[in-house]
JSON list of C-alpha atoms in Angstrom, two decimals:
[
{"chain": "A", "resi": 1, "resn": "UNK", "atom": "CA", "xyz": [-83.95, 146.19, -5.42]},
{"chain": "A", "resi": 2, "resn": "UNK", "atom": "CA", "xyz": [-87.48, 147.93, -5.79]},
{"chain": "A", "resi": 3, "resn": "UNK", "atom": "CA", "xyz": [-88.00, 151.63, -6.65]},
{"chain": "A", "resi": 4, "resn": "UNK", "atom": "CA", "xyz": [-89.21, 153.84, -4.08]},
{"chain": "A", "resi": 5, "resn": "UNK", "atom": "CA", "xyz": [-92.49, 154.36, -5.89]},
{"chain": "A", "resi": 6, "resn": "UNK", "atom": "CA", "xyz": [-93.39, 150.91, -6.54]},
{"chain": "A", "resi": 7, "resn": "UNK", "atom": "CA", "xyz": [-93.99, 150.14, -2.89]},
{"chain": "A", "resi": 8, "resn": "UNK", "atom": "CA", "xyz": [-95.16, 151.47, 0.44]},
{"chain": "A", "resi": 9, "resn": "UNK", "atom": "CA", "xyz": [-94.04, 151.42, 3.77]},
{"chain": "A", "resi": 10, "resn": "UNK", "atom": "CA", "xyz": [-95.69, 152.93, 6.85]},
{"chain": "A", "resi": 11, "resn": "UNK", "atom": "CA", "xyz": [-94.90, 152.20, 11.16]},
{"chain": "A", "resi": 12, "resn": "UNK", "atom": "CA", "xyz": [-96.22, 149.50, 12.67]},
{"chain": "A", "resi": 13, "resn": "UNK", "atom": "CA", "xyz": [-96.23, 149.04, 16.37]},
{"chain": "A", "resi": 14, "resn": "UNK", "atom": "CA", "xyz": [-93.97, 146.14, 17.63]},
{"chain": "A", "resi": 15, "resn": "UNK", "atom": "CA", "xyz": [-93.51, 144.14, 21.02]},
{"chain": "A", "resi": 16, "resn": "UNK", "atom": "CA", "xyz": [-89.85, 145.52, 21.16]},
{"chain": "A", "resi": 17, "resn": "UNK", "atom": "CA", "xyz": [-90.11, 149.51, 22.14]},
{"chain": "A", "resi": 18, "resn": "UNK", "atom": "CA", "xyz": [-85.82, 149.92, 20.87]},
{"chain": "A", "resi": 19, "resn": "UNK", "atom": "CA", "xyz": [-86.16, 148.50, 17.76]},
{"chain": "A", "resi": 20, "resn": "UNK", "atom": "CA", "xyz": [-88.60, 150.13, 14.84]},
{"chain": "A", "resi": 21, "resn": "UNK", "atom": "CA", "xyz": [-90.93, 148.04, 12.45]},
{"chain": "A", "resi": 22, "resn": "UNK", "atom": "CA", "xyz": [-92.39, 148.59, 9.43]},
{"chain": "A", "resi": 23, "resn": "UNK", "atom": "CA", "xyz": [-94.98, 147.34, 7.34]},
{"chain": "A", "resi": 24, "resn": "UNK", "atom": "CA", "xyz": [-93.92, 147.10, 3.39]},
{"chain": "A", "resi": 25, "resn": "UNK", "atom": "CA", "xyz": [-95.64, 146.61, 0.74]},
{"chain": "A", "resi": 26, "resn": "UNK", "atom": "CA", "xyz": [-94.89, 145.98, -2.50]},
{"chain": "A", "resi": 27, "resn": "UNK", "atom": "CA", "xyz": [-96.66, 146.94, -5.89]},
{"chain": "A", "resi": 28, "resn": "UNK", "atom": "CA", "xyz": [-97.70, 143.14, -7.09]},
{"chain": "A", "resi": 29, "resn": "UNK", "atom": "CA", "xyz": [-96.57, 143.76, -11.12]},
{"chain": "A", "resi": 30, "resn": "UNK", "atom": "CA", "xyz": [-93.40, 145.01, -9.77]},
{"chain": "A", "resi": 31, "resn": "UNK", "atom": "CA", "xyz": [-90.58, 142.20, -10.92]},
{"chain": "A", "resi": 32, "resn": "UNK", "atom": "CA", "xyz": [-87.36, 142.45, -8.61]},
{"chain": "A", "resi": 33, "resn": "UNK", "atom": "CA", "xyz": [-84.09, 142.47, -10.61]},
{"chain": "A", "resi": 34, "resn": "UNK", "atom": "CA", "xyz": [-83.15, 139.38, -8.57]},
{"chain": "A", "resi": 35, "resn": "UNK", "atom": "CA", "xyz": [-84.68, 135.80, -8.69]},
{"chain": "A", "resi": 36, "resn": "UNK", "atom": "CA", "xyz": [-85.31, 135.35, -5.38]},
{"chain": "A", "resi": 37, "resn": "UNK", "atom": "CA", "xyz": [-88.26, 133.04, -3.84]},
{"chain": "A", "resi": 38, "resn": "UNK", "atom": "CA", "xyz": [-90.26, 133.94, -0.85]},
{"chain": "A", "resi": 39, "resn": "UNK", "atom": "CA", "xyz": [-89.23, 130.72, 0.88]},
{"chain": "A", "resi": 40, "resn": "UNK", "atom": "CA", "xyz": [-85.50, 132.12, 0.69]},
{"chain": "A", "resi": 41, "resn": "UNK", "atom": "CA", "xyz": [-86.17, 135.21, 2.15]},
{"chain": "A", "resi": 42, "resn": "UNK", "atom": "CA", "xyz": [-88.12, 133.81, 5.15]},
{"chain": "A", "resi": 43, "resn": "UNK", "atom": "CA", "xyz": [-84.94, 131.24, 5.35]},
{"chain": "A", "resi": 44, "resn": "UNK", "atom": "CA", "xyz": [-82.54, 134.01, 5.36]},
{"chain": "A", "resi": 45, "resn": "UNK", "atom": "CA", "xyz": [-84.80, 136.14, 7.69]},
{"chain": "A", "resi": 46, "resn": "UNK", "atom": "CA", "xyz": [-85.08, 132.80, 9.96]},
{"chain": "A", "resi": 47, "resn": "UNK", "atom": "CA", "xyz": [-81.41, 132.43, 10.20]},
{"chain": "A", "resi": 48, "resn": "UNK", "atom": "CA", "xyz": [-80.36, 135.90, 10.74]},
{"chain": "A", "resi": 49, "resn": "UNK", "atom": "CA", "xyz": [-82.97, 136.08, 13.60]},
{"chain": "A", "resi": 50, "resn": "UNK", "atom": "CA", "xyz": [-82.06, 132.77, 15.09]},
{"chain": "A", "resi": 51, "resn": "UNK", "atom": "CA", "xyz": [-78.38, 134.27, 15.24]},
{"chain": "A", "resi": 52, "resn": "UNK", "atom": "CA", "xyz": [-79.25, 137.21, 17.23]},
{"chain": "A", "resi": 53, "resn": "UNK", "atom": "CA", "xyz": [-81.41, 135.32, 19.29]},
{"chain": "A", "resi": 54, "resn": "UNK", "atom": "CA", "xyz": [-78.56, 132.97, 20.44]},
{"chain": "A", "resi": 55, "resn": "UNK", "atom": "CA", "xyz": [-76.86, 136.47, 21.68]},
{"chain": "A", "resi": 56, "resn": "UNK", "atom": "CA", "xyz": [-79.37, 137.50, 23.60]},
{"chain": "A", "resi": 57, "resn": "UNK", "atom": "CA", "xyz": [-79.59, 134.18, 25.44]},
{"chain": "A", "resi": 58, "resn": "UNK", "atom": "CA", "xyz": [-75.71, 134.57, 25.97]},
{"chain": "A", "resi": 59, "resn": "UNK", "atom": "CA", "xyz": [-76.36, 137.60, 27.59]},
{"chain": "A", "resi": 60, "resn": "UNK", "atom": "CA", "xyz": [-79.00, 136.80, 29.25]},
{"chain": "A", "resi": 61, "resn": "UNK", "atom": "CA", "xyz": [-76.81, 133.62, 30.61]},
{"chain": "A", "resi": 62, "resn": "UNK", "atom": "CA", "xyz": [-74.32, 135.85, 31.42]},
{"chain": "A", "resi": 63, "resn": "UNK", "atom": "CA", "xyz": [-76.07, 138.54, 33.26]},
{"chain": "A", "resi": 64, "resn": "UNK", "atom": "CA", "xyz": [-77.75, 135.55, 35.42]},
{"chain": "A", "resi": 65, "resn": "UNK", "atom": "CA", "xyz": [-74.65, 134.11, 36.47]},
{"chain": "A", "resi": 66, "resn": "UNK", "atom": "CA", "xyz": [-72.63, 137.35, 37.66]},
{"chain": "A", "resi": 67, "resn": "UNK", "atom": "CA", "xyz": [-75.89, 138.31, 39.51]},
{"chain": "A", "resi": 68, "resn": "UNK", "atom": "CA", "xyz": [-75.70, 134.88, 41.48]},
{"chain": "A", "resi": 69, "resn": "UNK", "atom": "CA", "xyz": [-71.92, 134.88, 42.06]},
{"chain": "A", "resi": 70, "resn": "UNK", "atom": "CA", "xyz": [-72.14, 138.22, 43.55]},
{"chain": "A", "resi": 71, "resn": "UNK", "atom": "CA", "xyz": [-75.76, 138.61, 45.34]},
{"chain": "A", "resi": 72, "resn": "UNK", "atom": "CA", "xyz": [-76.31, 137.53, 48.97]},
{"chain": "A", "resi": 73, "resn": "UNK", "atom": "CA", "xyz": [-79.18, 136.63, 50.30]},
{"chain": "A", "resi": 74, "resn": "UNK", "atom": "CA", "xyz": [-79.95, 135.52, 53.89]},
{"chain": "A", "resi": 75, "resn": "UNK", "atom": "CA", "xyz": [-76.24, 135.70, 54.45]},
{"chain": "A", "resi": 76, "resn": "UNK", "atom": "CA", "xyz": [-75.40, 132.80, 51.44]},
{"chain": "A", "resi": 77, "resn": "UNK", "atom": "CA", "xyz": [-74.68, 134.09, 47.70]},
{"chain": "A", "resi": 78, "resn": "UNK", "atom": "CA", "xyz": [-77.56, 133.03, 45.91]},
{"chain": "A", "resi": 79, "resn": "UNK", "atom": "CA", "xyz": [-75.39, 131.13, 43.57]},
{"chain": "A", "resi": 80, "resn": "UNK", "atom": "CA", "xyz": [-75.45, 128.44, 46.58]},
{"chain": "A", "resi": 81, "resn": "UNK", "atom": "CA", "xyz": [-79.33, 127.76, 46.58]},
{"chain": "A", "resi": 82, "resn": "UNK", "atom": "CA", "xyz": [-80.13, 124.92, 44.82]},
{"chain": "A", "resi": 83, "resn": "UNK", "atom": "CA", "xyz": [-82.86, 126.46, 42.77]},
{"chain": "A", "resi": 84, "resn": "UNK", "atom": "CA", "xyz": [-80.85, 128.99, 41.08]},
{"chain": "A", "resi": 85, "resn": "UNK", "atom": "CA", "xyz": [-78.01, 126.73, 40.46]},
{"chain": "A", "resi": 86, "resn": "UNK", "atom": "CA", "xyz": [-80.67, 124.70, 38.61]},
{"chain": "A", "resi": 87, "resn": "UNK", "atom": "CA", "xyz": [-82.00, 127.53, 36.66]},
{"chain": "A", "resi": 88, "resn": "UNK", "atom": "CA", "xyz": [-78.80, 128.71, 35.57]},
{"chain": "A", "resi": 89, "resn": "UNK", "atom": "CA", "xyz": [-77.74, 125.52, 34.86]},
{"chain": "A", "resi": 90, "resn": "UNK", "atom": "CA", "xyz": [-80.75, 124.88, 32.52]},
{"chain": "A", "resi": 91, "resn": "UNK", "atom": "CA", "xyz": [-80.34, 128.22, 31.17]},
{"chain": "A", "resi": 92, "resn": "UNK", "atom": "CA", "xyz": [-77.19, 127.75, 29.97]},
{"chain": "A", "resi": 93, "resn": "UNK", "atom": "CA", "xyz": [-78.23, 123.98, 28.52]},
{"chain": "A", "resi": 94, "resn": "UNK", "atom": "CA", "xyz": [-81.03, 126.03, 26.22]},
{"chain": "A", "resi": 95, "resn": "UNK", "atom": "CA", "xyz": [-78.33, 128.66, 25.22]},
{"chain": "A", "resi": 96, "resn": "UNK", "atom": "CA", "xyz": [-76.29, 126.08, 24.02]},
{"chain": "A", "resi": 97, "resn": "UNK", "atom": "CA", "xyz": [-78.89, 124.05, 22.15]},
{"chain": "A", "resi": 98, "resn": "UNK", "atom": "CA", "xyz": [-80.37, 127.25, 20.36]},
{"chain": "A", "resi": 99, "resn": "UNK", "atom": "CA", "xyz": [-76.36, 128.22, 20.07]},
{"chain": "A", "resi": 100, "resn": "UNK", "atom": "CA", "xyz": [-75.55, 124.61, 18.01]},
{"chain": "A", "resi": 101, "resn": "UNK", "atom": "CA", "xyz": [-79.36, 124.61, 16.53]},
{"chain": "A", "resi": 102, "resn": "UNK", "atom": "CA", "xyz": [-78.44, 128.64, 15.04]},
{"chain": "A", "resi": 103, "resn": "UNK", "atom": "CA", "xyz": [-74.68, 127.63, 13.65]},
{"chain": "A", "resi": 104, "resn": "UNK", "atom": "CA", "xyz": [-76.16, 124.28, 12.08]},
{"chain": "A", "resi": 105, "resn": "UNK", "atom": "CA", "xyz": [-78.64, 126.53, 10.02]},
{"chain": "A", "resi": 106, "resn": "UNK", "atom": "CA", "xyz": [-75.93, 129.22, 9.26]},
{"chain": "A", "resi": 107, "resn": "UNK", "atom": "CA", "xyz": [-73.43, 127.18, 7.48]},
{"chain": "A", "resi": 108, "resn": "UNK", "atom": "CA", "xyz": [-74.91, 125.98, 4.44]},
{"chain": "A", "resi": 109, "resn": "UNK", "atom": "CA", "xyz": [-74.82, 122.92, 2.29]},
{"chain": "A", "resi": 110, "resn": "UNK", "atom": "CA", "xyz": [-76.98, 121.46, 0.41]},
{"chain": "A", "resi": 111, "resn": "UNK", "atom": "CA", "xyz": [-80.62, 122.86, 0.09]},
{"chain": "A", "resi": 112, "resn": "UNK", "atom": "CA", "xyz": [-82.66, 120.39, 1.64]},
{"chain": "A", "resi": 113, "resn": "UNK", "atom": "CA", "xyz": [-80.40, 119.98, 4.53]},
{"chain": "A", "resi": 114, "resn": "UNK", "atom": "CA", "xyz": [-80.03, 124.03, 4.30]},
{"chain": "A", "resi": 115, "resn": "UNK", "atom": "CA", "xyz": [-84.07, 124.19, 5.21]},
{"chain": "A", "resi": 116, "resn": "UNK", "atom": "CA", "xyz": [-84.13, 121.01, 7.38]},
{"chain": "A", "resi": 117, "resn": "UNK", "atom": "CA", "xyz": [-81.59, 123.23, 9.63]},
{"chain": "A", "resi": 118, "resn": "UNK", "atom": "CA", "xyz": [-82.84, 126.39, 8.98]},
{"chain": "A", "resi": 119, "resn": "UNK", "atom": "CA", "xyz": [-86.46, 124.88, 10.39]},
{"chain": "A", "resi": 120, "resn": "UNK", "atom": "CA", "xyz": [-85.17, 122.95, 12.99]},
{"chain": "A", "resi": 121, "resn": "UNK", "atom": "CA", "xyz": [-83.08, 126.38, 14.52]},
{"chain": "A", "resi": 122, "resn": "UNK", "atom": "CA", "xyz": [-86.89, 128.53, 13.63]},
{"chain": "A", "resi": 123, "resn": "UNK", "atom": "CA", "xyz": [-88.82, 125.72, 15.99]},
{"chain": "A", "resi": 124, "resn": "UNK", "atom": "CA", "xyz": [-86.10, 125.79, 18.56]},
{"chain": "A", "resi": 125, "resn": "UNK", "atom": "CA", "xyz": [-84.25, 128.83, 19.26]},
{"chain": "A", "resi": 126, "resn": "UNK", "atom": "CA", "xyz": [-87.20, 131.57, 19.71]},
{"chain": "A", "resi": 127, "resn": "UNK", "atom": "CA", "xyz": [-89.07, 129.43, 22.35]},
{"chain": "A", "resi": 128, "resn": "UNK", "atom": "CA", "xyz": [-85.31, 128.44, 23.91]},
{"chain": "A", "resi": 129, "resn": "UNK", "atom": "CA", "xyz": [-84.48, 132.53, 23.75]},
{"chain": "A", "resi": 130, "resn": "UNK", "atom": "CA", "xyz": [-87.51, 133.60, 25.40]},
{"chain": "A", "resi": 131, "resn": "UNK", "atom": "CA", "xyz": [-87.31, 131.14, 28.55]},
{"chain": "A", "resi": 132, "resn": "UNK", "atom": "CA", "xyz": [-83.48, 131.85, 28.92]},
{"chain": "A", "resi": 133, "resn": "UNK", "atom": "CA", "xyz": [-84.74, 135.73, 29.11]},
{"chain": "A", "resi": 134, "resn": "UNK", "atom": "CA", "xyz": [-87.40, 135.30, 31.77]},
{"chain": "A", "resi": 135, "resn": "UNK", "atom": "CA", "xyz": [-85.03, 132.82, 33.68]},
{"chain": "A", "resi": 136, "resn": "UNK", "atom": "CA", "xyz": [-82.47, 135.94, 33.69]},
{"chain": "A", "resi": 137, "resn": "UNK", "atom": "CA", "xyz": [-85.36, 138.08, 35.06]},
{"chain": "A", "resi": 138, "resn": "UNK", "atom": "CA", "xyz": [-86.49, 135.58, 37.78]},
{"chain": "A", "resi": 139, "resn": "UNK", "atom": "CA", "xyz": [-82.74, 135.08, 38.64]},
{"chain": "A", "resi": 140, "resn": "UNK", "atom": "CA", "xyz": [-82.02, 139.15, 38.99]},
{"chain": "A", "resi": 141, "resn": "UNK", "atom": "CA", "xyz": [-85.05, 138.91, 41.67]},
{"chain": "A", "resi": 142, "resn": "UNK", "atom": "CA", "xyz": [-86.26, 142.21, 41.89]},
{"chain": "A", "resi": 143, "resn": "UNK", "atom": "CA", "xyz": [-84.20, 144.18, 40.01]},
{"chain": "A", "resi": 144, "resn": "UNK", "atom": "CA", "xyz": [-84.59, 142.25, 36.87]},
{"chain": "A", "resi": 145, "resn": "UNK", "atom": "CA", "xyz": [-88.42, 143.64, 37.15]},
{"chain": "A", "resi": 146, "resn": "UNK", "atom": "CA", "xyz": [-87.63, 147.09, 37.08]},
{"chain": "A", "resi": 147, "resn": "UNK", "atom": "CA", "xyz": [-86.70, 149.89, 34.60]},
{"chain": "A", "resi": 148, "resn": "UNK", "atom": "CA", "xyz": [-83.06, 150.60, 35.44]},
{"chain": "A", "resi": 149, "resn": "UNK", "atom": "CA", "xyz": [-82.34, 147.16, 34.44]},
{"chain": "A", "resi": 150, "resn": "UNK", "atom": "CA", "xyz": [-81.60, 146.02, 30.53]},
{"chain": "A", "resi": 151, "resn": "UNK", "atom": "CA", "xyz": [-83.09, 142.76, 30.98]},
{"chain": "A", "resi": 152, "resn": "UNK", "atom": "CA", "xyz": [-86.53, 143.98, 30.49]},
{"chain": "A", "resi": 153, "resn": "UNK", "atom": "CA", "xyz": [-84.95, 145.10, 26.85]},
{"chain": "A", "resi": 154, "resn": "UNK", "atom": "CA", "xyz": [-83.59, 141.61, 26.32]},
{"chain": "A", "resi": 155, "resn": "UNK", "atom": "CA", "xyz": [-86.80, 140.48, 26.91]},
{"chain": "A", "resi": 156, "resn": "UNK", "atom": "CA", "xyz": [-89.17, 142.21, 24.86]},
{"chain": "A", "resi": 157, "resn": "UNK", "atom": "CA", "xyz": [-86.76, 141.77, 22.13]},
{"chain": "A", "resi": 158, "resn": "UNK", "atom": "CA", "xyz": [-86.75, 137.87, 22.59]},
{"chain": "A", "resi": 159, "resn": "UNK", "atom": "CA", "xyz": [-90.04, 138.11, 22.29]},
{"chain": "A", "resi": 160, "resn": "UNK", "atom": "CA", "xyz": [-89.99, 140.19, 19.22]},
{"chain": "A", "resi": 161, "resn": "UNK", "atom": "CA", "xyz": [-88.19, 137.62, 17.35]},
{"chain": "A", "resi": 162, "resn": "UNK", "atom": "CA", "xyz": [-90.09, 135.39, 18.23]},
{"chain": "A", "resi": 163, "resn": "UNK", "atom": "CA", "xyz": [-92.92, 137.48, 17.00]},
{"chain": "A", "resi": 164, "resn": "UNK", "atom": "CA", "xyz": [-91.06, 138.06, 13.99]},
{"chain": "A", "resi": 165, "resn": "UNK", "atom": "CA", "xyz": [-90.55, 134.35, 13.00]},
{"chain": "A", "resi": 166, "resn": "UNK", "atom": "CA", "xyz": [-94.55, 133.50, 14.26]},
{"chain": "A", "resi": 167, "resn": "UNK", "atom": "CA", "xyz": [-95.46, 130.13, 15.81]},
{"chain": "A", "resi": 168, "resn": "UNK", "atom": "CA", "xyz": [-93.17, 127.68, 15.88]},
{"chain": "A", "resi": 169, "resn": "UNK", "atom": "CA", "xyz": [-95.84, 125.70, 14.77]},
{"chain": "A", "resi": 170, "resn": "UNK", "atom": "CA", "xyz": [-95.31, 125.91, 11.02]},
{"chain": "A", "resi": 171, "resn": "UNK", "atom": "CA", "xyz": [-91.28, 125.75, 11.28]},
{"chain": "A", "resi": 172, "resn": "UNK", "atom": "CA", "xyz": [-91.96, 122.30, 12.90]},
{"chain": "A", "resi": 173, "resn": "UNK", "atom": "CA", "xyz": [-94.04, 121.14, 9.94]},
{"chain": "A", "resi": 174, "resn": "UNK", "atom": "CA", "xyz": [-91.58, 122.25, 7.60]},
{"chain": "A", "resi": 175, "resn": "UNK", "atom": "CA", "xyz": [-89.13, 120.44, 9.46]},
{"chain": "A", "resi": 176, "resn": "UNK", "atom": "CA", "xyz": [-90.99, 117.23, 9.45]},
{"chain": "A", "resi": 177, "resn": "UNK", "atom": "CA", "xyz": [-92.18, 117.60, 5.77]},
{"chain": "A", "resi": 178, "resn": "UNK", "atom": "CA", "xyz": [-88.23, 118.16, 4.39]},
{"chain": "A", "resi": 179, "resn": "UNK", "atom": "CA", "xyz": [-87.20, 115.08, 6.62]},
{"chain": "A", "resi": 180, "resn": "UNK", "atom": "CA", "xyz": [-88.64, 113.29, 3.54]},
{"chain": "A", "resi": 181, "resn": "UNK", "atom": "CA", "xyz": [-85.36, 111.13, 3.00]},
{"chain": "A", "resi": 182, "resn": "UNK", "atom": "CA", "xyz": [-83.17, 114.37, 3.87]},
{"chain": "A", "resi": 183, "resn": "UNK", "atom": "CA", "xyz": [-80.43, 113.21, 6.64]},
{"chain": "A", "resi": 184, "resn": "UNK", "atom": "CA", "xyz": [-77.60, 116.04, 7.81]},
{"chain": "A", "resi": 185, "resn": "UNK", "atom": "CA", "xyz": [-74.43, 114.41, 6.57]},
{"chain": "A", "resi": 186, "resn": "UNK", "atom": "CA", "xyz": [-71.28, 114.52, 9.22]},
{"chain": "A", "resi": 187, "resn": "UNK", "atom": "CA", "xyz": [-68.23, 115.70, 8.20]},
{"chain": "A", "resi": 188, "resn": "UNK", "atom": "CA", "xyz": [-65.44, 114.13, 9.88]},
{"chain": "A", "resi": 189, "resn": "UNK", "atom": "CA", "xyz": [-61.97, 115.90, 10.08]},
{"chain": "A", "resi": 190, "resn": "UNK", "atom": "CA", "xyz": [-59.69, 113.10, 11.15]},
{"chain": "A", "resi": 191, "resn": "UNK", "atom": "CA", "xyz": [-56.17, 115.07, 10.27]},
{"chain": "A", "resi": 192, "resn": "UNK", "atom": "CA", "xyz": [-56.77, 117.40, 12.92]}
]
């Protein structure tokens, strides 16, 4: 969309070690060839984030709940103390809200439902993410703490996103400034 020489790009040191980030910058008389608003490109950014979020809490959910069907622990699968069961359990409760919250933002409609949705899944799913991934660690006990393990990766790259989209702060104001007369409509399927 932009010409190689009208903008600048250069590393920039991330929370997330796997993935690579960038600064860019862009020449400010430099028009795109697309009509495209800033707003829509934080919105797409938002969602696309939000959506690989939700996948690492799945994993994350996952990975918990193998680890506490199969370790044993004082002679008892962990599985069977009560305080796992409950973190697991709200685990997967916060995967499944950031889940619904990340599909409600991804499938459209009309624009000011579009970024009611799109804020609502940006105030909800980083914060959601990020717990699910340190429940996995705690979970995983010891192992989740060290190197050989991926849940470290998960991890930093929950936190990345949520780096990436910045305090949930603003996404909640958003939120609460489109709810100006904007309701979700329900769509009702009743042949099937």
């Amino acid at each position: 969309a932009v010409a190689s020489d009208d903008l600048s790009c250069g590393p920039s040191r991330g929370v997330d070690l796997v993935r690579g980030v960038a600064d860019v910058t862009v020449e400010p008389d430099v028009g795109l060839p697309i009509d495209i608003s800033v707003d829509r490109v934080l919105d797409l950014a938002t969602v696309l984030l939000c959506s690989e979020a939700v996948g690492i809490a799945a994993w994350c959910v996952d990975t918990a709940a193998e680890h506490a069907r199969n370790r044993v622990q004082f002679g008892r699968l962990i599985g069977q103390f009560q305080g796992v069961k409950h973190r697991c359990a709200d685990m997967l409760a916060a995967l499944e809200l950031a889940r619904a919250a990340a599909w409600d933002a991804g499938r459209g409609g009309e624009p000011d439902e579009q970024r009611l949705a799109i804020a609502c899944a940006g105030a909800v799913v980083p914060d959601a993410v990020v717990g699910v991934a340190k429940d996995c660690i705690q979970v995983l006990g010891g192992i989740g703490f060290t190197w050989e393990h991926d849940a470290h990766l998960y991890l930093r790259r929950a936190y990345g996103i949520a780096q990436a989209l910045g305090q949930s702060n603003w996404l909640r104001r958003v939120a609460a400034l489109t709810l100006g007369g904007v309701r979700r409509t329900l769509h009702i399927d009743l042949d099937s």
